[in-house]
Short mmCIF file of C-alpha atoms in Angstrom, two decimals:
data_model
loop_
_atom_site.label_atom_id
_atom_site.label_comp_id
_atom_site.label_asym_id
_atom_site.label_seq_id
_atom_site.Cartn_x
_atom_site.Cartn_y
_atom_site.Cartn_z
CA MET A 1428 3.86 -8.64 14.68
CA THR A 1429 2.04 -10.26 11.79
CA TYR A 1430 -0.62 -8.67 9.60
CA ARG A 1431 -3.22 -9.47 6.99
CA ILE A 1432 -1.79 -7.94 3.82
CA ALA A 1433 -3.44 -7.72 0.41
CA LEU A 1434 -1.37 -7.20 -2.74
CA ALA A 1435 -2.51 -6.24 -6.23
CA SER A 1436 -0.69 -5.20 -9.35
CA ASP A 1437 -1.00 -4.73 -13.05
CA HIS A 1438 0.84 -6.83 -15.66
CA ALA A 1439 4.04 -4.77 -15.33
CA ALA A 1440 4.47 -5.72 -11.67
CA VAL A 1441 3.45 -9.39 -11.60
CA ALA A 1442 7.01 -10.64 -11.01
CA LEU A 1443 7.67 -8.14 -8.21
CA LYS A 1444 4.32 -9.00 -6.62
CA ALA A 1445 5.11 -12.73 -6.70
CA SER A 1446 8.43 -12.14 -4.94
CA LEU A 1447 6.80 -9.96 -2.28
CA VAL A 1448 3.92 -12.39 -1.70
CA ALA A 1449 6.40 -15.22 -1.04
CA TRP A 1450 8.58 -13.04 1.20
CA LEU A 1451 5.62 -11.78 3.26
CA ARG A 1452 4.23 -15.30 3.67
CA ASP A 1453 7.65 -16.56 4.77
CA ALA A 1454 7.62 -13.78 7.40
CA GLY A 1455 4.35 -15.18 8.79
CA HIS A 1456 1.88 -12.66 7.39
CA ALA A 1457 -1.52 -13.72 6.07
CA VAL A 1458 -1.32 -12.65 2.43
CA VAL A 1459 -4.08 -12.22 -0.13
CA ASP A 1460 -2.92 -11.95 -3.74
CA LEU A 1461 -5.64 -10.11 -5.65
CA GLY A 1462 -3.96 -10.68 -9.00
CA PRO A 1463 -3.32 -10.70 -11.77
CA GLU A 1464 -1.57 -14.04 -12.13
CA GLY A 1465 -0.02 -13.58 -15.54
CA GLU A 1466 1.65 -10.91 -17.62
CA ALA A 1467 -1.21 -10.41 -20.09
CA SER A 1468 -2.18 -6.74 -20.27
CA VAL A 1469 -4.71 -5.65 -17.63
CA ASP A 1470 -6.05 -2.32 -16.40
CA TYR A 1471 -4.51 -1.15 -13.12
CA PRO A 1472 -7.71 0.62 -11.93
CA ASP A 1473 -9.51 -2.74 -11.71
CA TYR A 1474 -6.84 -4.11 -9.38
CA GLY A 1475 -6.43 -0.87 -7.45
CA TYR A 1476 -10.16 -0.72 -6.78
CA ALA A 1477 -10.20 -4.36 -5.64
CA LEU A 1478 -7.33 -3.66 -3.26
CA ALA A 1479 -9.07 -0.55 -1.91
CA ARG A 1480 -12.27 -2.51 -1.25
CA THR A 1481 -10.32 -5.25 0.53
CA VAL A 1482 -8.44 -2.86 2.83
CA SER A 1483 -11.34 -0.50 3.54
CA GLY A 1484 -13.64 -3.45 4.13
CA GLY A 1485 -11.38 -4.74 6.89
CA GLU A 1486 -10.38 -7.94 5.10
CA ALA A 1487 -6.74 -6.79 5.24
CA ASP A 1488 -4.84 -4.59 7.68
CA PHE A 1489 -2.65 -3.15 4.93
CA GLY A 1490 -2.30 -3.22 1.18
CA VAL A 1491 0.56 -3.15 -1.31
CA ALA A 1492 -0.30 -1.73 -4.74
CA LEU A 1493 2.10 -2.24 -7.64
CA CYS A 1494 2.21 -1.18 -11.27
CA GLY A 1495 4.95 -0.10 -13.65
CA SER A 1496 5.45 3.32 -12.05
CA GLY A 1497 3.20 2.98 -9.00
CA ILE A 1498 1.44 6.18 -10.03
CA GLY A 1499 -1.65 4.83 -11.77
CA ILE A 1500 -2.54 2.19 -9.20
CA SER A 1501 -1.97 4.64 -6.32
CA ILE A 1502 -4.44 7.06 -7.93
CA ALA A 1503 -6.97 4.24 -8.27
CA VAL A 1504 -6.59 3.19 -4.62
CA ASN A 1505 -6.83 6.78 -3.38
CA ARG A 1506 -10.18 7.28 -5.09
CA HIS A 1507 -11.63 5.24 -2.21
CA VAL A 1508 -12.22 7.40 0.86
CA GLY A 1509 -11.28 4.52 3.18
CA CYS A 1510 -7.74 4.28 1.84
CA ARG A 1511 -4.65 6.41 2.24
CA CYS A 1512 -2.21 5.11 -0.34
CA ALA A 1513 1.35 6.45 -0.38
CA LEU A 1514 3.58 6.10 -3.43
CA VAL A 1515 7.14 5.49 -2.24
CA ASN A 1516 10.52 4.60 -3.70
CA GLU A 1517 12.60 4.33 -0.54
CA PRO A 1518 12.15 3.38 3.14
CA LEU A 1519 12.11 6.89 4.65
CA SER A 1520 9.02 7.83 2.66
CA ALA A 1521 7.41 4.53 3.66
CA ARG A 1522 8.10 5.23 7.33
CA LEU A 1523 6.77 8.79 7.12
CA ALA A 1524 3.66 7.59 5.28
CA ARG A 1525 2.76 5.51 8.33
CA GLU A 1526 3.98 7.89 11.02
CA HIS A 1527 2.46 11.12 9.67
CA ASN A 1528 -0.29 10.00 7.30
CA ASP A 1529 -1.51 6.72 8.81
CA ALA A 1530 -1.25 5.24 5.32
CA ASN A 1531 -2.88 1.85 5.01
CA VAL A 1532 -1.70 1.09 1.46
CA LEU A 1533 1.82 1.32 0.08
CA ALA A 1534 2.32 1.80 -3.67
CA MET A 1535 5.52 1.19 -5.61
CA GLY A 1536 6.59 1.03 -9.22
CA ALA A 1537 8.11 -2.23 -10.44
CA ARG A 1538 10.07 -0.33 -13.10
CA LEU A 1539 11.54 1.98 -10.46
CA VAL A 1540 12.33 -0.19 -7.43
CA GLY A 1541 13.91 -3.60 -7.26
CA VAL A 1542 12.86 -6.46 -5.04
CA GLU A 1543 15.25 -5.61 -2.20
CA MET A 1544 14.24 -1.93 -2.13
CA ALA A 1545 10.57 -2.93 -2.20
CA LYS A 1546 11.15 -5.25 0.77
CA ALA A 1547 12.95 -2.45 2.65
CA CYS A 1548 10.02 -0.11 1.99
CA ILE A 1549 7.47 -2.66 3.18
CA GLU A 1550 9.54 -3.44 6.29
CA ALA A 1551 9.71 0.27 7.18
CA PHE A 1552 5.99 0.63 6.53
CA LEU A 1553 4.94 -2.35 8.64
CA THR A 1554 7.19 -1.56 11.60
CA THR A 1555 6.25 2.11 11.93
CA PRO A 1556 3.24 3.05 14.03
CA PHE A 1557 1.01 6.05 13.33
CA GLY A 1558 2.25 9.05 15.31
CA GLY A 1559 -1.25 10.23 16.27
CA GLU A 1560 -1.58 13.54 18.14
CA ARG A 1561 -1.09 16.50 15.77
CA HIS A 1562 -1.36 14.23 12.76
CA GLN A 1563 -4.80 12.90 13.72
CA ARG A 1564 -6.68 16.08 12.82
CA ARG A 1565 -5.20 15.90 9.33
CA ILE A 1566 -6.20 12.27 8.95
CA ASP A 1567 -9.72 13.19 10.07
CA LYS A 1568 -9.84 15.76 7.26
CA LEU A 1569 -8.70 13.17 4.71
CA SER A 1570 -11.53 10.88 5.82
CA SER A 1571 -14.10 13.70 5.69
CA PRO A 1572 -13.17 16.21 2.96
CA THR A 1573 -15.98 18.54 4.06
CA LEU A 1574 -13.97 19.35 7.22
CA GLY A 1575 -11.39 21.31 5.21
#
């Protein structure tokens, strides 16, 4: 199955993002690279917010958020109620993020994962369906914090 996937990073993850964009396009996915293009210092919230708007607005099925550690950009993405961004470093967490949390954005740190591990995480993420059932009530609460 192919998806519309948006990627965004900060300056620390530009090289990883470029590798992942090429790999995802080669796999047949429609990819939107939200930047940045170069390694000049940028602020990860700007790119995290752009990614969140793209995913929550329906312009992409999923997002991949990258920065040096993955922490900052994941916080930025998660400030948008329409996004459930999971910070992962290995494929099991990526799989569980989809299966249990219906995550629609995957975050990783370029200083913590290499290209091959990042690809393995994305592959696990994209091939795992949401488990539904008992998990759905929790997702409903994430989408409407007043339910808790």
